[in-house]
mmCIF file of C-alpha atoms and ligand atoms in Angstrom:
data_model
loop_
_atom_site.group_PDB
_atom_site.id
_atom_site.type_symbol
_atom_site.label_atom_id
_atom_site.label_comp_id
_atom_site.label_asym_id
_atom_site.label_seq_id
_atom_site.Cartn_x
_atom_site.Cartn_y
_atom_site.Cartn_z
ATOM 1 C CA MET A 1 93.993 8.026 -47.478
ATOM 2 C CA VAL A 2 91.660 5.012 -47.348
ATOM 3 C CA ARG A 3 90.591 3.665 -50.750
ATOM 4 C CA ILE A 4 87.857 1.271 -51.609
ATOM 5 C CA VAL A 5 89.533 -1.132 -53.894
ATOM 6 C CA GLU A 6 86.988 -3.870 -54.563
ATOM 7 C CA PHE A 7 83.368 -4.920 -53.914
ATOM 8 C CA ALA A 8 81.561 -8.320 -54.142
ATOM 9 C CA GLU A 9 77.851 -9.001 -54.052
ATOM 10 C CA ARG A 10 75.940 -12.195 -53.910
ATOM 11 C CA THR A 11 72.147 -12.897 -54.330
ATOM 12 C CA ILE A 12 70.876 -14.935 -51.372
ATOM 13 C CA SER A 13 67.567 -16.833 -51.116
ATOM 14 C CA LEU A 14 65.342 -15.802 -48.279
ATOM 15 C CA SER A 15 62.648 -18.442 -49.197
ATOM 16 C CA SER A 16 60.393 -19.554 -46.364
ATOM 17 C CA GLY A 17 56.836 -20.891 -45.974
ATOM 18 C CA MET A 18 55.502 -17.486 -44.804
ATOM 19 C CA ARG A 19 53.166 -15.075 -46.193
ATOM 20 C CA ASN A 20 51.580 -11.789 -45.056
ATOM 21 C CA ALA A 21 48.268 -10.211 -46.158
ATOM 22 C CA ASP A 22 49.844 -9.204 -49.479
ATOM 23 C CA ILE A 23 52.894 -11.309 -50.458
ATOM 24 C CA SER A 24 54.608 -14.745 -50.089
ATOM 25 C CA PHE A 25 58.181 -14.989 -49.258
ATOM 26 C CA ASP A 26 58.824 -18.095 -51.144
ATOM 27 C CA GLU A 27 60.802 -16.429 -53.913
ATOM 28 C CA MET A 28 62.446 -13.659 -51.808
ATOM 29 C CA THR A 29 65.995 -12.804 -52.399
ATOM 30 C CA ALA A 30 68.441 -10.443 -50.709
ATOM 31 C CA THR A 31 71.902 -9.170 -51.540
ATOM 32 C CA ALA A 32 75.053 -9.700 -49.369
ATOM 33 C CA LEU A 33 77.660 -6.967 -50.054
ATOM 34 C CA VAL A 34 81.324 -6.637 -49.123
ATOM 35 C CA LEU A 35 83.376 -3.497 -49.715
ATOM 36 C CA VAL A 36 87.139 -3.973 -49.506
ATOM 37 C CA SER A 37 89.440 -1.136 -48.430
ATOM 38 C CA ASP A 38 93.176 -0.987 -48.772
ATOM 39 C CA VAL A 39 93.769 -0.830 -45.111
ATOM 40 C CA VAL A 40 95.529 -4.118 -43.988
ATOM 41 C CA ARG A 41 95.168 -5.333 -40.364
ATOM 42 C CA ASN A 42 96.441 -8.589 -39.114
ATOM 43 C CA GLY A 43 97.173 -9.644 -42.720
ATOM 44 C CA LYS A 44 93.684 -8.988 -43.994
ATOM 45 C CA ASN A 45 91.953 -6.057 -45.653
ATOM 46 C CA VAL A 46 89.545 -4.256 -43.525
ATOM 47 C CA VAL A 47 85.983 -4.647 -45.136
ATOM 48 C CA GLY A 48 82.568 -3.180 -44.856
ATOM 49 C CA LEU A 49 79.650 -5.609 -44.859
ATOM 50 C CA ALA A 50 76.026 -5.079 -45.662
ATOM 51 C CA PHE A 51 72.992 -7.347 -45.960
ATOM 52 C CA ASP A 52 69.675 -6.337 -47.530
ATOM 53 C CA SER A 53 66.478 -5.531 -45.941
ATOM 54 C CA ILE A 54 63.630 -7.987 -46.561
ATOM 55 C CA GLY A 55 60.786 -7.559 -49.065
ATOM 56 C CA ARG A 56 62.167 -5.983 -52.121
ATOM 57 C CA TYR A 57 64.415 -8.582 -53.545
ATOM 58 C CA ALA A 58 68.147 -8.499 -54.228
ATOM 59 C CA HIS A 59 69.860 -5.334 -55.394
ATOM 60 C CA GLY A 60 72.927 -6.942 -56.974
ATOM 61 C CA GLY A 61 72.350 -5.814 -60.547
ATOM 62 C CA LEU A 62 72.313 -2.054 -59.911
ATOM 63 C CA ILE A 63 75.420 -2.475 -57.563
ATOM 64 C CA LYS A 64 77.263 -4.463 -60.088
ATOM 65 C CA GLU A 65 76.552 -2.192 -63.099
ATOM 66 C CA ARG A 66 76.284 1.196 -61.475
ATOM 67 C CA PHE A 67 76.876 1.975 -57.892
ATOM 68 C CA GLY A 68 79.930 -0.368 -57.133
ATOM 69 C CA PRO A 69 81.925 0.756 -60.208
ATOM 70 C CA ARG A 70 81.165 4.505 -59.554
ATOM 71 C CA LEU A 71 82.565 4.201 -55.987
ATOM 72 C CA LEU A 72 85.731 2.383 -57.116
ATOM 73 C CA ALA A 73 86.301 4.864 -59.887
ATOM 74 C CA ALA A 74 86.261 7.895 -57.391
ATOM 75 C CA GLU A 75 89.394 9.451 -55.908
ATOM 76 C CA PRO A 76 89.774 8.553 -52.284
ATOM 77 C CA GLN A 77 89.897 12.248 -51.419
ATOM 78 C CA CYS A 78 86.241 12.531 -52.454
ATOM 79 C CA TYR A 79 85.264 10.291 -49.567
ATOM 80 C CA ALA A 80 87.887 10.834 -47.036
ATOM 81 C CA ASN A 81 87.042 11.713 -43.519
ATOM 82 C CA GLN A 82 88.017 15.392 -43.374
ATOM 83 C CA SER A 83 88.097 15.655 -39.560
ATOM 84 C CA GLY A 84 89.877 12.371 -38.670
ATOM 85 C CA HIS A 85 90.843 8.867 -39.762
ATOM 86 C CA GLY A 86 89.153 6.707 -42.335
ATOM 87 C CA ILE A 87 86.211 7.550 -44.591
ATOM 88 C CA ASP A 88 83.155 9.754 -44.455
ATOM 89 C CA PRO A 89 80.133 7.718 -45.357
ATOM 90 C CA ALA A 90 78.112 10.897 -46.093
ATOM 91 C CA ARG A 91 80.615 12.039 -48.600
ATOM 92 C CA ALA A 92 80.837 8.577 -50.118
ATOM 93 C CA TRP A 93 77.071 8.744 -50.294
ATOM 94 C CA SER A 94 77.303 11.981 -52.415
ATOM 95 C CA VAL A 95 79.779 10.110 -54.855
ATOM 96 C CA LEU A 96 77.141 7.307 -55.112
ATOM 97 C CA MET A 97 74.392 9.883 -55.955
ATOM 98 C CA ARG A 98 76.414 11.678 -58.799
ATOM 99 C CA ASN A 99 74.419 11.942 -61.921
ATOM 100 C CA GLU A 100 71.297 10.565 -60.364
ATOM 101 C CA LYS A 101 68.148 12.569 -61.137
ATOM 102 C CA VAL A 102 65.678 13.549 -58.370
ATOM 103 C CA GLY A 103 62.523 11.582 -57.972
ATOM 104 C CA GLY A 104 61.751 8.149 -58.882
ATOM 105 C CA HIS A 105 63.647 6.294 -56.161
ATOM 106 C CA GLY A 106 62.385 2.590 -56.565
ATOM 107 C CA GLU A 107 65.081 -0.099 -56.494
ATOM 108 C CA ARG A 108 67.877 2.507 -56.780
ATOM 109 C CA ALA A 109 67.194 3.675 -53.160
ATOM 110 C CA GLY A 110 67.768 0.024 -51.841
ATOM 111 C CA ALA A 111 71.000 -0.343 -53.837
ATOM 112 C CA VAL A 112 72.455 2.911 -52.540
ATOM 113 C CA GLY A 113 71.184 2.103 -49.069
ATOM 114 C CA LEU A 114 73.027 -1.193 -49.184
ATOM 115 C CA MET A 115 76.280 0.561 -50.273
ATOM 116 C CA ASP A 116 75.614 3.191 -47.400
ATOM 117 C CA ALA A 117 75.370 0.490 -44.952
ATOM 118 C CA ALA A 118 78.527 -1.260 -45.876
ATOM 119 C CA LEU A 119 80.420 2.061 -45.875
ATOM 120 C CA TRP A 120 79.198 2.737 -42.220
ATOM 121 C CA ASP A 121 80.258 -0.742 -41.157
ATOM 122 C CA LEU A 122 83.666 -0.158 -42.747
ATOM 123 C CA GLN A 123 84.230 3.202 -40.969
ATOM 124 C CA ALA A 124 83.169 1.744 -37.623
ATOM 125 C CA LYS A 125 85.721 -1.044 -38.072
ATOM 126 C CA LEU A 126 88.371 1.348 -39.203
ATOM 127 C CA LEU A 127 87.773 3.324 -35.902
ATOM 128 C CA ASP A 128 87.609 0.049 -34.029
ATOM 129 C CA GLU A 129 84.159 0.857 -32.415
ATOM 130 C CA PRO A 130 80.560 -0.394 -32.666
ATOM 131 C CA LEU A 131 78.429 1.227 -35.231
ATOM 132 C CA TRP A 132 75.849 2.614 -32.627
ATOM 133 C CA LYS A 133 78.720 4.501 -31.019
ATOM 134 C CA LEU A 134 79.837 6.081 -34.265
ATOM 135 C CA LEU A 135 76.365 6.992 -35.229
ATOM 136 C CA ASN A 136 75.684 8.556 -31.756
ATOM 137 C CA ARG A 137 78.728 10.675 -32.070
ATOM 138 C CA HIS A 138 77.665 11.861 -35.661
ATOM 139 C CA TYR A 139 74.203 12.545 -34.781
ATOM 140 C CA PRO A 140 73.848 13.003 -30.932
ATOM 141 C CA GLY A 141 70.595 12.730 -29.258
ATOM 142 C CA ALA A 142 70.093 9.261 -27.775
ATOM 143 C CA VAL A 143 70.040 8.801 -23.981
ATOM 144 C CA ASP A 144 71.264 5.267 -23.929
ATOM 145 C CA PRO A 145 72.844 4.723 -27.491
ATOM 146 C CA ASN A 146 73.731 1.214 -26.871
ATOM 147 C CA GLN A 147 70.118 0.128 -25.878
ATOM 148 C CA ILE A 148 67.023 -0.192 -27.854
ATOM 149 C CA THR A 149 63.487 -1.495 -27.099
ATOM 150 C CA VAL A 150 62.698 -4.175 -29.493
ATOM 151 C CA TYR A 151 59.595 -6.204 -30.543
ATOM 152 C CA ALA A 152 59.312 -9.543 -32.119
ATOM 153 C CA SER A 153 57.873 -9.404 -35.585
ATOM 154 C CA GLY A 154 56.101 -12.583 -36.435
ATOM 155 C CA GLY A 155 52.577 -14.083 -36.503
ATOM 156 C CA HIS A 156 52.738 -14.773 -40.265
ATOM 157 C CA TYR A 157 50.325 -16.805 -41.891
ATOM 158 C CA ARG A 158 51.711 -20.319 -42.289
ATOM 159 C CA PRO A 159 50.051 -23.413 -43.904
ATOM 160 C CA GLY A 160 48.356 -25.643 -41.513
ATOM 161 C CA GLN A 161 48.371 -23.005 -38.691
ATOM 162 C CA THR A 162 45.694 -22.734 -35.963
ATOM 163 C CA HIS A 163 44.798 -19.755 -33.901
ATOM 164 C CA LYS A 164 46.587 -21.563 -30.991
ATOM 165 C CA SER A 165 49.943 -21.487 -32.954
ATOM 166 C CA VAL A 166 49.964 -17.703 -32.766
ATOM 167 C CA ALA A 167 49.815 -17.913 -28.948
ATOM 168 C CA ASP A 168 52.635 -20.648 -29.046
ATOM 169 C CA GLU A 169 54.665 -18.312 -31.212
ATOM 170 C CA ILE A 170 54.242 -15.439 -28.744
ATOM 171 C CA ARG A 171 55.239 -17.700 -25.835
ATOM 172 C CA LEU A 172 58.337 -18.653 -27.712
ATOM 173 C CA TYR A 173 59.321 -14.967 -28.042
ATOM 174 C CA GLN A 174 58.432 -14.181 -24.438
ATOM 175 C CA ASP A 175 60.888 -17.072 -23.297
ATOM 176 C CA LYS A 176 63.552 -15.480 -25.396
ATOM 177 C CA GLY A 177 63.215 -12.116 -23.528
ATOM 178 C CA TYR A 178 60.799 -10.114 -25.847
ATOM 179 C CA ARG A 179 58.016 -8.055 -24.291
ATOM 180 C CA ARG A 180 56.376 -6.590 -27.397
ATOM 181 C CA PHE A 181 55.110 -8.310 -30.342
ATOM 182 C CA LYS A 182 53.642 -7.914 -33.884
ATOM 183 C CA ILE A 183 51.518 -10.211 -35.799
ATOM 184 C CA LYS A 184 50.094 -10.060 -39.334
ATOM 185 C CA ALA A 185 46.379 -9.302 -40.061
ATOM 186 C CA GLY A 186 44.230 -8.776 -43.077
ATOM 187 C CA GLY A 187 45.191 -12.011 -44.742
ATOM 188 C CA ALA A 188 42.169 -14.013 -43.305
ATOM 189 C CA SER A 189 38.369 -13.233 -42.402
ATOM 190 C CA ILE A 190 37.748 -10.563 -39.889
ATOM 191 C CA GLU A 191 36.627 -13.303 -37.496
ATOM 192 C CA SER A 192 39.703 -15.271 -38.055
ATOM 193 C CA ASP A 193 41.961 -12.255 -37.522
ATOM 194 C CA CYS A 194 40.196 -11.325 -34.254
ATOM 195 C CA ALA A 195 40.620 -14.843 -33.019
ATOM 196 C CA ARG A 196 44.454 -14.598 -33.849
ATOM 197 C CA VAL A 197 44.687 -11.355 -31.904
ATOM 198 C CA GLU A 198 42.898 -12.737 -28.906
ATOM 199 C CA SER A 199 45.113 -15.801 -29.050
ATOM 200 C CA ALA A 200 48.200 -13.563 -29.084
ATOM 201 C CA LEU A 201 46.780 -11.540 -26.226
ATOM 202 C CA SER A 202 46.000 -14.574 -24.158
ATOM 203 C CA VAL A 203 49.815 -14.819 -23.822
ATOM 204 C CA ALA A 204 51.077 -11.142 -24.341
ATOM 205 C CA GLY A 205 48.502 -9.714 -21.804
ATOM 206 C CA ASP A 206 48.031 -5.940 -22.352
ATOM 207 C CA GLY A 207 46.873 -4.728 -25.797
ATOM 208 C CA HIS A 208 49.665 -2.133 -25.745
ATOM 209 C CA THR A 209 52.391 -4.974 -26.062
ATOM 210 C CA LEU A 210 50.801 -6.037 -29.354
ATOM 211 C CA SER A 211 50.529 -4.514 -32.761
ATOM 212 C CA VAL A 212 49.065 -5.820 -35.988
ATOM 213 C CA ASP A 213 50.482 -5.392 -39.560
ATOM 214 C CA PHE A 214 48.084 -5.293 -42.598
ATOM 215 C CA ASN A 215 50.954 -5.076 -45.089
ATOM 216 C CA ALA A 216 49.056 -2.646 -47.123
ATOM 217 C CA GLY A 217 46.450 -5.305 -47.884
ATOM 218 C CA LEU A 218 43.244 -3.475 -47.120
ATOM 219 C CA ARG A 219 40.892 -2.321 -49.793
ATOM 220 C CA ARG A 220 38.430 0.398 -49.873
ATOM 221 C CA GLU A 221 35.487 -1.989 -49.358
ATOM 222 C CA ASP A 222 36.432 -3.414 -46.117
ATOM 223 C CA ALA A 223 39.411 -1.304 -44.675
ATOM 224 C CA GLY A 224 37.034 0.569 -42.357
ATOM 225 C CA ALA A 225 35.485 -2.572 -40.945
ATOM 226 C CA ARG A 226 38.791 -4.305 -40.496
ATOM 227 C CA ILE A 227 40.221 -1.481 -38.635
ATOM 228 C CA GLU A 228 37.108 -1.107 -36.445
ATOM 229 C CA ALA A 229 37.339 -4.698 -35.556
ATOM 230 C CA MET A 230 40.720 -4.140 -34.096
ATOM 231 C CA THR A 231 40.037 -0.848 -32.090
ATOM 232 C CA ASP A 232 38.739 -2.237 -28.815
ATOM 233 C CA TYR A 233 41.918 -4.338 -28.066
ATOM 234 C CA GLY A 234 43.861 -1.166 -27.273
ATOM 235 C CA LEU A 235 46.842 -2.312 -29.593
ATOM 236 C CA ALA A 236 50.087 -0.460 -29.686
ATOM 237 C CA TRP A 237 49.493 0.389 -33.433
ATOM 238 C CA LEU A 238 47.831 -0.806 -36.539
ATOM 239 C CA GLU A 239 50.537 -1.089 -39.357
ATOM 240 C CA GLU A 240 50.333 -0.143 -42.977
ATOM 241 C CA PRO A 241 46.613 -0.550 -43.503
ATOM 242 C CA VAL A 242 46.464 0.553 -47.017
ATOM 243 C CA ASP A 243 48.650 1.300 -50.198
ATOM 244 C CA PRO A 244 51.668 3.273 -48.911
ATOM 245 C CA LEU A 245 51.166 5.979 -51.492
ATOM 246 C CA ASP A 246 47.518 6.449 -51.032
ATOM 247 C CA TYR A 247 47.861 9.266 -48.523
ATOM 248 C CA ARG A 248 44.148 10.419 -48.854
ATOM 249 C CA HIS A 249 42.745 7.059 -47.958
ATOM 250 C CA LEU A 250 45.149 6.805 -45.095
ATOM 251 C CA ALA A 251 44.093 10.214 -43.855
ATOM 252 C CA GLU A 252 40.521 9.396 -44.092
ATOM 253 C CA LEU A 253 40.915 6.214 -42.071
ATOM 254 C CA ARG A 254 42.968 7.922 -39.386
ATOM 255 C CA ALA A 255 40.345 10.641 -39.094
ATOM 256 C CA ARG A 256 37.686 8.081 -38.549
ATOM 257 C CA HIS A 257 39.387 5.754 -36.153
ATOM 258 C CA ASP A 258 40.951 6.647 -32.922
ATOM 259 C CA VAL A 259 43.749 4.229 -32.928
ATOM 260 C CA PRO A 260 47.567 4.578 -33.312
ATOM 261 C CA MET A 261 48.722 3.848 -36.767
ATOM 262 C CA ALA A 262 52.154 3.123 -38.274
ATOM 263 C CA THR A 263 53.231 3.156 -41.889
ATOM 264 C CA GLY A 264 56.160 4.201 -44.258
ATOM 265 C CA GLU A 265 58.137 0.959 -44.825
ATOM 266 C CA ASN A 266 57.483 1.078 -48.463
ATOM 267 C CA LEU A 267 58.376 4.699 -48.845
ATOM 268 C CA PHE A 268 62.070 5.125 -49.979
ATOM 269 C CA SER A 269 62.934 8.798 -49.746
ATOM 270 C CA LEU A 270 62.752 11.955 -48.004
ATOM 271 C CA ALA A 271 60.419 13.325 -50.568
ATOM 272 C CA ASP A 272 57.851 10.454 -50.043
ATOM 273 C CA ALA A 273 58.265 10.597 -46.245
ATOM 274 C CA ARG A 274 57.547 14.407 -46.432
ATOM 275 C CA ASN A 275 54.375 13.656 -48.495
ATOM 276 C CA LEU A 276 53.294 11.085 -45.918
ATOM 277 C CA ILE A 277 53.741 13.584 -42.994
ATOM 278 C CA ARG A 278 51.961 16.404 -44.985
ATOM 279 C CA TYR A 279 49.084 14.427 -46.467
ATOM 280 C CA GLY A 280 48.784 11.026 -44.546
ATOM 281 C CA GLY A 281 46.708 12.548 -41.633
ATOM 282 C CA LEU A 282 49.014 10.832 -38.943
ATOM 283 C CA LYS A 283 49.333 12.374 -35.568
ATOM 284 C CA ALA A 284 52.945 13.179 -34.298
ATOM 285 C CA GLU A 285 51.894 12.568 -30.624
ATOM 286 C CA CYS A 286 50.857 8.941 -31.102
ATOM 287 C CA ASP A 287 51.494 7.540 -34.578
ATOM 288 C CA PHE A 288 54.742 5.822 -35.961
ATOM 289 C CA ILE A 289 56.762 6.098 -39.101
ATOM 290 C CA ASN A 290 58.468 2.850 -40.399
ATOM 291 C CA VAL A 291 60.732 4.085 -43.140
ATOM 292 C CA ASP A 292 63.511 1.299 -43.591
ATOM 293 C CA VAL A 293 66.930 2.791 -43.483
ATOM 294 C CA SER A 294 68.663 0.707 -45.886
ATOM 295 C CA LEU A 295 65.753 0.526 -48.463
ATOM 296 C CA SER A 296 65.749 4.358 -48.409
ATOM 297 C CA TYR A 297 69.247 5.458 -49.471
ATOM 298 C CA GLY A 298 70.782 4.761 -46.071
ATOM 299 C CA VAL A 299 71.710 6.840 -43.061
ATOM 300 C CA THR A 300 72.302 10.286 -44.863
ATOM 301 C CA GLU A 301 68.782 10.232 -46.347
ATOM 302 C CA TYR A 302 67.349 8.933 -43.136
ATOM 303 C CA VAL A 303 68.920 11.615 -41.000
ATOM 304 C CA GLY A 304 67.480 14.013 -43.554
ATOM 305 C CA ILE A 305 63.964 12.487 -42.911
ATOM 306 C CA LEU A 306 64.367 12.917 -39.194
ATOM 307 C CA GLU A 307 65.292 16.615 -39.522
ATOM 308 C CA MET A 308 62.398 17.140 -41.977
ATOM 309 C CA ALA A 309 59.980 15.423 -39.517
ATOM 310 C CA SER A 310 61.391 17.385 -36.592
ATOM 311 C CA MET A 311 60.417 20.660 -38.357
ATOM 312 C CA GLU A 312 56.869 19.232 -38.717
ATOM 313 C CA GLY A 313 56.705 18.315 -34.897
ATOM 314 C CA TRP A 314 57.806 14.875 -35.123
ATOM 315 C CA GLY A 315 60.428 13.493 -32.518
ATOM 316 C CA ARG A 316 62.770 10.632 -33.092
ATOM 317 C CA ARG A 317 60.696 8.354 -30.768
ATOM 318 C CA ALA A 318 57.895 8.288 -33.398
ATOM 319 C CA PHE A 319 60.416 6.459 -35.809
ATOM 320 C CA ILE A 320 60.508 2.626 -35.569
ATOM 321 C CA PRO A 321 62.367 1.379 -38.659
ATOM 322 C CA HIS A 322 61.007 -1.565 -40.717
ATOM 323 C CA ALA A 323 62.664 -4.905 -41.207
ATOM 324 C CA GLY A 324 64.614 -6.050 -38.169
ATOM 325 C CA HIS A 325 68.130 -6.223 -39.730
ATOM 326 C CA LEU A 326 71.300 -5.744 -37.830
ATOM 327 C CA PHE A 327 72.052 -2.454 -39.526
ATOM 328 C CA ALA A 328 68.716 -0.943 -38.429
ATOM 329 C CA GLN A 329 69.279 -2.064 -34.809
ATOM 330 C CA HIS A 330 72.516 0.080 -34.593
ATOM 331 C CA VAL A 331 70.783 3.045 -36.222
ATOM 332 C CA ALA A 332 67.718 2.874 -33.967
ATOM 333 C CA ALA A 333 69.942 2.562 -30.901
ATOM 334 C CA GLY A 334 72.669 5.084 -31.887
ATOM 335 C CA LEU A 335 70.055 7.663 -33.002
ATOM 336 C CA GLY A 336 67.649 7.122 -30.119
ATOM 337 C CA LEU A 337 64.617 6.066 -32.139
ATOM 338 C CA GLY A 338 61.417 4.778 -30.701
ATOM 339 C CA GLY A 339 62.267 1.066 -31.157
ATOM 340 C CA HIS A 340 63.351 -1.705 -33.420
ATOM 341 C CA GLU A 341 61.598 -4.413 -35.268
ATOM 342 C CA THR A 342 63.245 -7.913 -34.944
ATOM 343 C CA ALA A 343 62.701 -10.297 -37.730
ATOM 344 C CA PRO A 344 61.682 -13.908 -36.817
ATOM 345 C CA ALA A 345 64.635 -15.977 -35.775
ATOM 346 C CA ASP A 346 63.827 -18.508 -38.445
ATOM 347 C CA LEU A 347 64.497 -15.942 -41.030
ATOM 348 C CA LEU A 348 68.161 -15.825 -42.314
ATOM 349 C CA LEU A 349 68.497 -12.149 -41.296
ATOM 350 C CA GLY A 350 66.542 -12.383 -38.010
ATOM 351 C CA GLY A 351 67.754 -12.328 -34.358
ATOM 352 C CA PHE A 352 70.974 -10.641 -33.114
ATOM 353 C CA SER A 353 74.754 -10.813 -33.253
ATOM 354 C CA SER A 354 76.245 -12.855 -30.480
ATOM 355 C CA ASP A 355 77.318 -9.970 -28.378
ATOM 356 C CA THR A 356 73.837 -8.325 -28.237
ATOM 357 C CA LYS A 357 71.878 -9.380 -25.116
ATOM 358 C CA LEU A 358 68.062 -9.127 -24.926
ATOM 359 C CA ILE A 359 66.928 -8.335 -21.430
ATOM 360 C CA ASP A 360 63.336 -7.802 -20.513
ATOM 361 C CA GLY A 361 62.326 -6.521 -23.914
ATOM 362 C CA VAL A 362 65.435 -4.150 -24.471
ATOM 363 C CA ALA A 363 68.459 -5.199 -26.721
ATOM 364 C CA HIS A 364 71.864 -4.163 -25.281
ATOM 365 C CA LEU A 365 74.324 -3.936 -28.122
ATOM 366 C CA GLY A 366 77.842 -5.041 -27.574
ATOM 367 C CA HIS A 367 81.096 -3.271 -28.084
ATOM 368 C CA SER A 368 82.622 -5.272 -30.976
ATOM 369 C CA PRO A 369 83.560 -3.066 -34.018
ATOM 370 C CA GLY A 370 81.081 -2.602 -36.724
ATOM 371 C CA VAL A 371 77.565 -3.991 -37.188
ATOM 372 C CA GLY A 372 78.261 -7.482 -36.163
ATOM 373 C CA PHE A 373 77.487 -9.609 -39.190
ATOM 374 C CA GLU A 374 80.426 -11.737 -38.479
ATOM 375 C CA ARG A 375 78.953 -12.658 -35.092
ATOM 376 C CA HIS A 376 75.507 -13.557 -36.438
ATOM 377 C CA THR A 377 74.407 -17.133 -36.677
ATOM 378 C CA GLY A 378 72.663 -16.889 -40.111
ATOM 379 C CA LEU A 379 74.866 -14.213 -42.025
ATOM 380 C CA GLY A 380 78.245 -14.938 -40.340
ATOM 381 C CA PRO A 381 78.846 -17.992 -42.598
ATOM 382 C CA ILE A 382 77.707 -16.289 -45.778
ATOM 383 C CA PHE A 383 80.166 -13.508 -45.382
ATOM 384 C CA ALA A 384 82.879 -15.775 -44.171
ATOM 385 C CA GLN A 385 82.401 -17.691 -47.542
ATOM 386 C CA MET A 386 82.464 -14.552 -49.558
ATOM 387 C CA LEU A 387 85.564 -13.380 -47.917
ATOM 388 C CA GLY A 388 87.292 -16.758 -48.658
HETATM 389 MG MG1 LIG B 401 55.149 -3.934 -41.774
#
C-alpha cells in the first residue's frame, strides 16, 4: 500500500511589471508543493508535484499547518486505490476535507486544490502515464484527450506601453503557433481600450479569435458603456466584467448586451458555481465558465461542478479554466473541456512542458508520466532544487 511520507512547500515570487484592471502582480507569490511517497524507483522516491495558480498568493501556511499534517497522519488504506495500483486522489481528497465545515471556502480551497493536484501527479507517475490519460479514464467523455485548443493570455497593461505594443505582442504569440488571444480591458479609458482592441485585431484578424478580460474591474456607473463599446467587434467573449459574487449585476448586463460573456475564475466551490449558473443570467449555449481547477479544491470538486452544470444544461465545452497552469492543461484536455488559457511565457508558470507541441492553436500533450513540471523551463529548476 502506498503511503505519503513527507511533504515540502516553498513560497515562490511571481513578481512582474504587469497589471490588469484590478491588481498589480508585483507582490504576487505562489506555492511549489512536493508530496513524497514511499515507493522507490531507480533509487528515488516517487513524488507528486504541484504549483499554484496565479492571482491568490501562496498557500503554504494552510498546507504546513493543516492539510499536509492531516494527510501524513492518515492511514494509507484511507487513500489507497481500491481498484488497482497506487492511490485514489478522490479518497485522499476526502481525508483532506475531514473536519472542514461547509461554506466559506476562501484560501482553504486553493490549499486543498494544490494538494489534490500533487496527488493526481503522483498517481499518474505511479501508473507511469500522463495525467491527461489518467483523467480521461476516470472521467471519460473527451474525443481527443491529449489535445486542447489553447489561447494566449496577455495584453496586460505595462509601463511605457503603446497601443502598437499590443499588436506586437499578438504577433509574437502568432509566431509561436497561437491562433486565439486574450487581452486586458477596463484599466484605461474606453477610447484607449478600443484602440488596444483594434490594434490586437489588426494582427489577430477575426473578432472571434480575440477576447477581453475586465478582471472584475467594472463599476455600476460605467459597466454598461464599457461593454457596449466592445460589442461591435464580434469578440469571442467579454470576461469577468463585474464582481464575481454580484450575480444580479452580471445578470442585468447579460440581459442588456447580446455578447458572449465568461466568468467564474474567482469562485472557488461547487456551491458558488451553482449560484453563478442559477442567478448570473449566463447562457449555456454561448457563454463560458472559468472556474480555476486548483483554486477550487481540485479535480474532485471540479468534476462535481461539471456534473451540476450538466444537469442545468451546460456541456463541458462551456468550461475554459482560468490561469494557464500545466495542471489545468491536463484537466482541460483529459476531460474534453472547451479550451485552455495559457499564461504569458514571461510568467514563471507560463508556457508548456517540453513534450507538449503547439500546432495551429492546438496543444498536443506528450506521453511522459505526470503533469510535466520537470520538463518545464520555469518550474523544472525550482522542483529540482526542492528535491535536492
Ligand atoms: Mg480572467
